[in-house]
PDB file of C-alpha atoms in Angstrom:
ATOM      1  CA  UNK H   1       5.159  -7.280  21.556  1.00 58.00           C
ATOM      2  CA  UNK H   2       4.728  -3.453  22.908  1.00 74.00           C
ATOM      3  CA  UNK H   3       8.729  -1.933  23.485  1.00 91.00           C
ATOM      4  CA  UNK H   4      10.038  -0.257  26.635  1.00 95.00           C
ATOM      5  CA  UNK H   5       7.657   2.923  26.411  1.00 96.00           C
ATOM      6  CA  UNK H   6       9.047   6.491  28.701  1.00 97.00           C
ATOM      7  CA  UNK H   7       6.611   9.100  29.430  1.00 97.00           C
ATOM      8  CA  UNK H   8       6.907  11.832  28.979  1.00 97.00           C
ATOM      9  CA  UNK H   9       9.027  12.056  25.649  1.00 96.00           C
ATOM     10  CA  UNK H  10       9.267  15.840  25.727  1.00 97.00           C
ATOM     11  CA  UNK H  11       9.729  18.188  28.657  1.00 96.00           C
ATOM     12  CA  UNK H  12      11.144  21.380  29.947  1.00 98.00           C
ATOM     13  CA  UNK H  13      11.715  22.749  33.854  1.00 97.00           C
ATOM     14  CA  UNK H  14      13.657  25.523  34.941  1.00 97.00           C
ATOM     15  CA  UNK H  15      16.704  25.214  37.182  1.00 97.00           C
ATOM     16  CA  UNK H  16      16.574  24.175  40.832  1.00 97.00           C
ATOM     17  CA  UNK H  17      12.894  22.522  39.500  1.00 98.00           C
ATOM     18  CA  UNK H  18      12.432  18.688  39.768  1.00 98.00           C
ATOM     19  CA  UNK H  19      11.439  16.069  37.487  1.00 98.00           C
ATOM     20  CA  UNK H  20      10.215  12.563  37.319  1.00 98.00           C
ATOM     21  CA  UNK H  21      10.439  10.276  34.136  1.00 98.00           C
ATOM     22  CA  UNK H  22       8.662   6.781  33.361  1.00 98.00           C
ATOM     23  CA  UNK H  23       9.558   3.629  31.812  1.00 98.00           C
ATOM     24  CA  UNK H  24       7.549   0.364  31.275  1.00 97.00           C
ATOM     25  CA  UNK H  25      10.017  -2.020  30.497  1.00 95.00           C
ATOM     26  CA  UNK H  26       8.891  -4.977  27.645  1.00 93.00           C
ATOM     27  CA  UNK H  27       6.703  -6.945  29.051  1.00 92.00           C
ATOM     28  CA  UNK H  28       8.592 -10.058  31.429  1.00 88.00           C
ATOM     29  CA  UNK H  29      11.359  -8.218  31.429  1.00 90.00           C
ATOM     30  CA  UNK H  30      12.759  -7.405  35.099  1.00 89.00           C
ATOM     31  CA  UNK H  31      16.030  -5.537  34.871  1.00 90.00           C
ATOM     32  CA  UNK H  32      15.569  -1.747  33.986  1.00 93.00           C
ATOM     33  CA  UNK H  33      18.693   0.417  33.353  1.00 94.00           C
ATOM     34  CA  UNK H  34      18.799   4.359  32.903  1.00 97.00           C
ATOM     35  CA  UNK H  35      21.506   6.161  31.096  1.00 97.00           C
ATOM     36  CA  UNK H  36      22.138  10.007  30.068  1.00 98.00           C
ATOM     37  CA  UNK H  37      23.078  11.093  27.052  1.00 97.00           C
ATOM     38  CA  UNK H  38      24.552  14.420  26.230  1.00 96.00           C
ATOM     39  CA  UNK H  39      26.683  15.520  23.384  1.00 91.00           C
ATOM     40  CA  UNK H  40      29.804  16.213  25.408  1.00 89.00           C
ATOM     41  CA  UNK H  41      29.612  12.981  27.670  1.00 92.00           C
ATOM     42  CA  UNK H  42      27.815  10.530  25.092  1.00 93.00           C
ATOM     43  CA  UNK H  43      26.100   7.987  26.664  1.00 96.00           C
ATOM     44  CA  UNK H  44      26.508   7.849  30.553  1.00 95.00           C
ATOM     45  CA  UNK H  45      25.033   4.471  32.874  1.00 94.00           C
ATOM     46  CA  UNK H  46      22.590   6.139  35.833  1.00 96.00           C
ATOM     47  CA  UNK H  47      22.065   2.997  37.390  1.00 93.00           C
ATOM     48  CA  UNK H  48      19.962  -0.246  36.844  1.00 92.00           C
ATOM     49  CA  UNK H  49      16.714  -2.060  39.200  1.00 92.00           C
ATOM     50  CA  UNK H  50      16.264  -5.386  39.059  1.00 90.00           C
ATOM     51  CA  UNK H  51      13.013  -7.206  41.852  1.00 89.00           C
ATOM     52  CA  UNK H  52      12.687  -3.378  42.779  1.00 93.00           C
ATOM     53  CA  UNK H  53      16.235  -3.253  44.549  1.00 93.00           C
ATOM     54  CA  UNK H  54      18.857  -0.844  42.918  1.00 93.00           C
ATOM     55  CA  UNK H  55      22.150  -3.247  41.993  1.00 88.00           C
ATOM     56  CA  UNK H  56      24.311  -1.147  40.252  1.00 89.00           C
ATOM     57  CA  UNK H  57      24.555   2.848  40.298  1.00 92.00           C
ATOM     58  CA  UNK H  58      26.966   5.276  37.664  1.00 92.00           C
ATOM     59  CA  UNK H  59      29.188   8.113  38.724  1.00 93.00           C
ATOM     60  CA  UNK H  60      26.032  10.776  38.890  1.00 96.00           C
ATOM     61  CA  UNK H  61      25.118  13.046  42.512  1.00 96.00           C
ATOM     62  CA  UNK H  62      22.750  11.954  44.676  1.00 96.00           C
ATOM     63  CA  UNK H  63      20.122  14.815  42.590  1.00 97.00           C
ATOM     64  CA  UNK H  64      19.812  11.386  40.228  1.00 98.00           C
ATOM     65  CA  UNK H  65      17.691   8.791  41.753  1.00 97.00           C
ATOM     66  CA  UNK H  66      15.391   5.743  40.797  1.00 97.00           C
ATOM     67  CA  UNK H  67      13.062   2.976  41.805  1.00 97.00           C
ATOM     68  CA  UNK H  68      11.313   0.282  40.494  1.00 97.00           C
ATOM     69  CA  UNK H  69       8.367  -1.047  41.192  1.00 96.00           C
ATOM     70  CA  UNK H  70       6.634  -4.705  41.614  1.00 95.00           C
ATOM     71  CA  UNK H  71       5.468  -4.463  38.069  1.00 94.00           C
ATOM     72  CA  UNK H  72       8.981  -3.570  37.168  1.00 94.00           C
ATOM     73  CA  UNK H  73       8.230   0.059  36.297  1.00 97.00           C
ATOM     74  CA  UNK H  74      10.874   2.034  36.780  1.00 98.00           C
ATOM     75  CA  UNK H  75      10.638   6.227  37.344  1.00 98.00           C
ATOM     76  CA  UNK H  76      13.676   8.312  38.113  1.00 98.00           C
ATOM     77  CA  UNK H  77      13.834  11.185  39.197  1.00 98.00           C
ATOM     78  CA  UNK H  78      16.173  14.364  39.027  1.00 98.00           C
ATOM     79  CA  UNK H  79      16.028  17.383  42.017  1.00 96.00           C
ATOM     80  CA  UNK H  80      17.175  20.544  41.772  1.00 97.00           C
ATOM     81  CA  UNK H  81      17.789  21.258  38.339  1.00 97.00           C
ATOM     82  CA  UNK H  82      20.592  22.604  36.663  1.00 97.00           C
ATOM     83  CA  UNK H  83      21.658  23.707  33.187  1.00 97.00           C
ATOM     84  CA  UNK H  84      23.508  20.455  32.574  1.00 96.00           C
ATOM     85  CA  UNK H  85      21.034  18.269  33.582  1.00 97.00           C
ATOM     86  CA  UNK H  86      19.769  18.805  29.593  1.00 98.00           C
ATOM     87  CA  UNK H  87      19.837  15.635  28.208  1.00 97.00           C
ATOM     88  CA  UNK H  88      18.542  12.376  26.697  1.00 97.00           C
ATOM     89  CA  UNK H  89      17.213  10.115  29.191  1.00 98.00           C
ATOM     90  CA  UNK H  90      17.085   6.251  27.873  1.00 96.00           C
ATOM     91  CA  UNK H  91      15.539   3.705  29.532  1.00 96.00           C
ATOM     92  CA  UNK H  92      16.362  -0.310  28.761  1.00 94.00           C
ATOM     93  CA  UNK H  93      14.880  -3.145  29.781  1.00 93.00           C
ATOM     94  CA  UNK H  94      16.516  -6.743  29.817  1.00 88.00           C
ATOM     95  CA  UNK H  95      15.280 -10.356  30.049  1.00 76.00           C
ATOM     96  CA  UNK H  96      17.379 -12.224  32.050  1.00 66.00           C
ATOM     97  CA  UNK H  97      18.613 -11.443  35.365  1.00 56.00           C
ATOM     98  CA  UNK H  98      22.242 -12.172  34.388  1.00 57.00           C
ATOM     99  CA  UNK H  99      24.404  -9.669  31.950  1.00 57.00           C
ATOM    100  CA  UNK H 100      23.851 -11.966  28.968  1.00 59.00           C
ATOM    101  CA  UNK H 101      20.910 -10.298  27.328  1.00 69.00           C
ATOM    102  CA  UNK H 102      20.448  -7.357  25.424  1.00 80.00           C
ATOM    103  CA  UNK H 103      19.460  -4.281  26.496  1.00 87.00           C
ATOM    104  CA  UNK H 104      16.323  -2.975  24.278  1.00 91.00           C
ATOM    105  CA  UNK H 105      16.147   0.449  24.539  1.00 93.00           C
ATOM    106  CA  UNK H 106      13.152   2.888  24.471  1.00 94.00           C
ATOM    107  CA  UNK H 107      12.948   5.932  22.434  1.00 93.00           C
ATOM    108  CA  UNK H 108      14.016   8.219  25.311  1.00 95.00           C
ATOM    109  CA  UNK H 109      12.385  11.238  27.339  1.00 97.00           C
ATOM    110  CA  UNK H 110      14.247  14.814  25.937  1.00 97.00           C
ATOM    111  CA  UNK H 111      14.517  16.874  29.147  1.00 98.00           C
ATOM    112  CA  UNK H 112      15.462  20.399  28.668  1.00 98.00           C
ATOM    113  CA  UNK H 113      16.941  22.950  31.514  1.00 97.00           C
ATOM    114  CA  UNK H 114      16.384  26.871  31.339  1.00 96.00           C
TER     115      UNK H 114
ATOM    116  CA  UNK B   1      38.124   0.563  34.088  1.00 80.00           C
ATOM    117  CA  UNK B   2      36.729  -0.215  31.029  1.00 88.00           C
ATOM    118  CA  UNK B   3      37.009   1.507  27.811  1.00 94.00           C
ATOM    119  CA  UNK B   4      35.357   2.169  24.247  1.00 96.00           C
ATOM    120  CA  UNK B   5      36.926   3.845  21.745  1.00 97.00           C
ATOM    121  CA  UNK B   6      35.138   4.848  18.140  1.00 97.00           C
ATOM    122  CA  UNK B   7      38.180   7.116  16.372  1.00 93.00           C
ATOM    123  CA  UNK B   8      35.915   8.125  13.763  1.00 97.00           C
ATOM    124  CA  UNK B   9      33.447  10.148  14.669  1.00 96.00           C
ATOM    125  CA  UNK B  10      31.906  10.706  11.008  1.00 97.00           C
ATOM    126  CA  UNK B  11      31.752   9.117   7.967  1.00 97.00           C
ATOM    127  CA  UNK B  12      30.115  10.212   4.937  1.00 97.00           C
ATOM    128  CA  UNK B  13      29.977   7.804   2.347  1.00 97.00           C
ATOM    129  CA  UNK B  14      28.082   7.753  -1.163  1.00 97.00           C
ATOM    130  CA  UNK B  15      25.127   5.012  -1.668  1.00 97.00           C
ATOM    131  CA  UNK B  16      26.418   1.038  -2.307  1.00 97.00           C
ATOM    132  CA  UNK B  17      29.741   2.398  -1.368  1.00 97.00           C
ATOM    133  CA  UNK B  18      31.666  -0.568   1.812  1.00 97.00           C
ATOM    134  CA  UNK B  19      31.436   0.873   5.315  1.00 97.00           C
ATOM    135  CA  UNK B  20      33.527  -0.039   8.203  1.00 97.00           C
ATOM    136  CA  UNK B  21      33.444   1.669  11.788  1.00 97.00           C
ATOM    137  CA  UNK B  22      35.957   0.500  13.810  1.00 97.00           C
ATOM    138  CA  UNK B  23      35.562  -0.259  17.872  1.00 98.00           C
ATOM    139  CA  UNK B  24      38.548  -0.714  19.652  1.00 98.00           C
ATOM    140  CA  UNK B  25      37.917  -2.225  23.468  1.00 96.00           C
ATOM    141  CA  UNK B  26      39.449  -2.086  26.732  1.00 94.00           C
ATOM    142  CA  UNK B  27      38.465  -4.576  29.570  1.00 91.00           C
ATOM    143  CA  UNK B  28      39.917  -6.559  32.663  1.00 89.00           C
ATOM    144  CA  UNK B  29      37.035  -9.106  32.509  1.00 86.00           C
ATOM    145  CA  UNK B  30      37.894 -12.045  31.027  1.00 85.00           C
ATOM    146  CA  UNK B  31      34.080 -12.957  30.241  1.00 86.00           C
ATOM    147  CA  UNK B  32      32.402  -9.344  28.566  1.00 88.00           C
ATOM    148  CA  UNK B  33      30.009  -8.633  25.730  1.00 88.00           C
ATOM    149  CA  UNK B  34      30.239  -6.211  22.378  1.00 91.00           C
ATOM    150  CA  UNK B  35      27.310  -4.739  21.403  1.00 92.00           C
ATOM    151  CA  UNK B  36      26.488  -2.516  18.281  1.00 95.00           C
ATOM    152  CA  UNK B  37      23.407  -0.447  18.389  1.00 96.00           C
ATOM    153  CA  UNK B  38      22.454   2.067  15.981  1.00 96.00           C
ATOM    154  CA  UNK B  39      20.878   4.995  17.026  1.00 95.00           C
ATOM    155  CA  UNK B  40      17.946   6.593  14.228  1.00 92.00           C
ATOM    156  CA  UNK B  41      17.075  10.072  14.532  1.00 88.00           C
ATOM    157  CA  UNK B  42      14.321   9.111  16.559  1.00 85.00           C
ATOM    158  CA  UNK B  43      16.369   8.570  19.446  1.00 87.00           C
ATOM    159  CA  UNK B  44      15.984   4.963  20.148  1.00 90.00           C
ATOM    160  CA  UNK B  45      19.082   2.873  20.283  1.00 93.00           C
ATOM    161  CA  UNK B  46      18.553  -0.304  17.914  1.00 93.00           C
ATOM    162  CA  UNK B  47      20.199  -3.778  19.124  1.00 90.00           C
ATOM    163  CA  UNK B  48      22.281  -4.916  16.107  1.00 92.00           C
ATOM    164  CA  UNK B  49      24.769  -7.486  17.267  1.00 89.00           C
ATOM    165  CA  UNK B  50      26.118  -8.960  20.809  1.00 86.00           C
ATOM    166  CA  UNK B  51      28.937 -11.095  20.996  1.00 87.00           C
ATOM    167  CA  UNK B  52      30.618 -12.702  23.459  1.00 85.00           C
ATOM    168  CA  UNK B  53      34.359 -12.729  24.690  1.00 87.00           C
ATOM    169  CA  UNK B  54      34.494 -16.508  23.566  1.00 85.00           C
ATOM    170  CA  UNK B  55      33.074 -16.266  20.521  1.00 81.00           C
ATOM    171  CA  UNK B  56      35.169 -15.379  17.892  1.00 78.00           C
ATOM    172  CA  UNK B  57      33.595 -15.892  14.662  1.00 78.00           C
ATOM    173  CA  UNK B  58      33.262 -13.553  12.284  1.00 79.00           C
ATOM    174  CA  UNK B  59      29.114 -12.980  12.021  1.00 81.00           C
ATOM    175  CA  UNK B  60      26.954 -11.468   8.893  1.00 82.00           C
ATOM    176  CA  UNK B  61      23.280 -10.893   8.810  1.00 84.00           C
ATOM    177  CA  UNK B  62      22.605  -9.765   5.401  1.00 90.00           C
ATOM    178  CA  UNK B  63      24.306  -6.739   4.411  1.00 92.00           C
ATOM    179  CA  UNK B  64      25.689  -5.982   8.133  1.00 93.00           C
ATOM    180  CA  UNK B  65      28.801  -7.958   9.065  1.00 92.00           C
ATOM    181  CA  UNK B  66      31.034  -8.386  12.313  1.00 92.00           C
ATOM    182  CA  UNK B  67      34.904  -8.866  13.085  1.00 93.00           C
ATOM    183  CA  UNK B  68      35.836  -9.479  16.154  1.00 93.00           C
ATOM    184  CA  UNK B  69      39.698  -9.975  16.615  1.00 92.00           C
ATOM    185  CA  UNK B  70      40.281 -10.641  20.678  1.00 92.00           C
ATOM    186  CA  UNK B  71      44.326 -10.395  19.856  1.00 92.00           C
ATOM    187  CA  UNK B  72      43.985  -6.984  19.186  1.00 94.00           C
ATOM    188  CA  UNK B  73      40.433  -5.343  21.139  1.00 95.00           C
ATOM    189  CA  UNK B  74      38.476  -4.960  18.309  1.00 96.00           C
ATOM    190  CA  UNK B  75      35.547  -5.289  17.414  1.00 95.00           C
ATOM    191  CA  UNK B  76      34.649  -3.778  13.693  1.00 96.00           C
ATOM    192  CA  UNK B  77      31.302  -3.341  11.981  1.00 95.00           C
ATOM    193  CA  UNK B  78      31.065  -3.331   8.369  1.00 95.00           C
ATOM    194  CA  UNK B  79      27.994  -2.185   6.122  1.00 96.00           C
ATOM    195  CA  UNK B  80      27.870  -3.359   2.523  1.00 95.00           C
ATOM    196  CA  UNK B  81      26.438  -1.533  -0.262  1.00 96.00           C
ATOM    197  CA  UNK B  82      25.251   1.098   1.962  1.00 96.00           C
ATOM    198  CA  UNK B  83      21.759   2.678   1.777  1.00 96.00           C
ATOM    199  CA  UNK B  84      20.490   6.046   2.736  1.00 96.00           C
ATOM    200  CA  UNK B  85      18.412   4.446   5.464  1.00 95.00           C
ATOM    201  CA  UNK B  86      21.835   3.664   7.232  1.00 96.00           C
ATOM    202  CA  UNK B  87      22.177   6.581   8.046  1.00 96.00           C
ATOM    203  CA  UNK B  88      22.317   7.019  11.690  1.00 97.00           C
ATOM    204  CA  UNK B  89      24.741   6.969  14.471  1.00 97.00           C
ATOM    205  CA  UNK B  90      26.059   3.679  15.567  1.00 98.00           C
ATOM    206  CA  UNK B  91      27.504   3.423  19.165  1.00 97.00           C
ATOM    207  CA  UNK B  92      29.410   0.065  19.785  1.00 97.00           C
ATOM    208  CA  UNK B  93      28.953  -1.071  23.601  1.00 95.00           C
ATOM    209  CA  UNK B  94      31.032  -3.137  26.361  1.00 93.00           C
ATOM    210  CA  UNK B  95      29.385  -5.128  28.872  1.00 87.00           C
ATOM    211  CA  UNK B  96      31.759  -6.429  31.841  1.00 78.00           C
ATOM    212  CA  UNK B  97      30.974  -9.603  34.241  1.00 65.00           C
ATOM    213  CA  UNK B  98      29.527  -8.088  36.702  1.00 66.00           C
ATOM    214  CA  UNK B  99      28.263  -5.015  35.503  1.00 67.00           C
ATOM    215  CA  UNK B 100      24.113  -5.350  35.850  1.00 65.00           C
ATOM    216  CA  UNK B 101      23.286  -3.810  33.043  1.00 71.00           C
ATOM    217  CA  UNK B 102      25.920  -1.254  32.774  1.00 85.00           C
ATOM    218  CA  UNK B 103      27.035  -0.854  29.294  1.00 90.00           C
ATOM    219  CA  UNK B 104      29.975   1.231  28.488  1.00 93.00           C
ATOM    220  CA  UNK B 105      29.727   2.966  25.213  1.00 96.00           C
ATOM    221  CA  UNK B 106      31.951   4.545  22.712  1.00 97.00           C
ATOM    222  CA  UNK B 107      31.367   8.249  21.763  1.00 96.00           C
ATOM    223  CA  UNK B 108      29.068   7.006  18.430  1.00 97.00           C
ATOM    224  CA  UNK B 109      30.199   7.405  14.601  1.00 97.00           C
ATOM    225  CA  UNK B 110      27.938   9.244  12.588  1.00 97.00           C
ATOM    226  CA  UNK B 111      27.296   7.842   9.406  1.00 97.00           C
ATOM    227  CA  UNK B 112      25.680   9.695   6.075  1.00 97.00           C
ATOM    228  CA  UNK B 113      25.192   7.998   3.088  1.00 97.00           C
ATOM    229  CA  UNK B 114      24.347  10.082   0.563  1.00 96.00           C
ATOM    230  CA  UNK B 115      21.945   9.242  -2.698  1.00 95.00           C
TER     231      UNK B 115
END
């Protein structure tokens, strides 16, 4: 059984650039979450899609956003750039609709700012 | 708001040596979920354990073991006779009632076990 796969796993932009990332969650799995991860903040929720509709979203400006879509792929995507924005982006995809699963995580897409 | 705290941020321990990393928890939910991951150099986060706010047994799989004491927020993960391949960071998680798939995390203890 394939894992939640994000594309691309390495990438730089410059600031005030934008960027998109992918995840495919694990197959039958509808709920997709996205978190941040930085060494000064650790590891911050972005939000998470469930049936394409956004039901929960983290303390991030509106530069963060997502969708999902009917095949529960998930992108998000980050405008305008800036310095801080350097982080690991994790994607993780869960079972069940309600809170009682796991999360499975994938191996995460390394964005870096210049 | 809810809470995670790892105090130790890193442990360095010599091979078979006991290992325990300590998660302390802060929720108002009275229904939640603990998680351990562990986090390889890679970058993925690894499911270890979830446990449930009612469920208070003690839990081992193999040479990983759980305690989770409600009276006092914790939530502790032990590693016997550590290995080299343990070495990683380990991030223990909290999962309200109605959080859709937000986990709150700790800030991660790194843990070297050295040959």
């Amino acid at each position: 059984k394939a894992g939640v796969t994000q594309t691309p796993r390495y990438l730089i932009k410059t600031r005030g650039q934008q960027v998109t990332l992918s995840c495919s969650p694990i197959s039958g799995h509808r709920s997709v979450s996205w978190y941040q991860q930085t060494p000064g903040q650790g590891l911050q929720f972005l939000f998470e899609y469930f049936s394409e509709t956004q039901r929960n979203k983290g303390n991030f400006p509106g530069r963060f956003s997502g969708r999902q879509f009917s095949n529960s792929r998930s992108e998000m995507n980050v405008s305008t750039l800036e310095l801080g924005d350097s982080a690991l982006y994790l994607c993780a995809s869960r079972s069940r609709d309600i809170y009682t699963g796991e999360l499975f995580f994938g191996e995460g897409s390394r964005l870096t700012v210049l | 708001a809810q809470k995670v705290t790892q105090a130790q941020t890193e442990i360095s321990v010599v091979e078979k040596e006991d290992v325990t990393l300590d998660c302390v928890y802060e929720t108002r939910d009275t229904t939640y979920y603990l998680f351990w991951y562990k986090q390889p150099p890679s970058g993925e986060l690894v499911f270890l354990i979830r446990r449930n706010s009612f469920d208070e047994q003690n839990e081992i799989s193999g040479r990983y073991s759980w305690n989770f004491q409600k009276s006092t927020s914790s939530f502790n993960f032990t590693i016997t006779a550590s290995q080299v391949v343990d070495s990683a960071v380990y991030f223990c998680a909290l999962d309200g009632g109605t959080s859709y798939g937000k986990l709150t995390f700790g800030q991660g203890t790194i843990l070297t076990v050295h040959p």
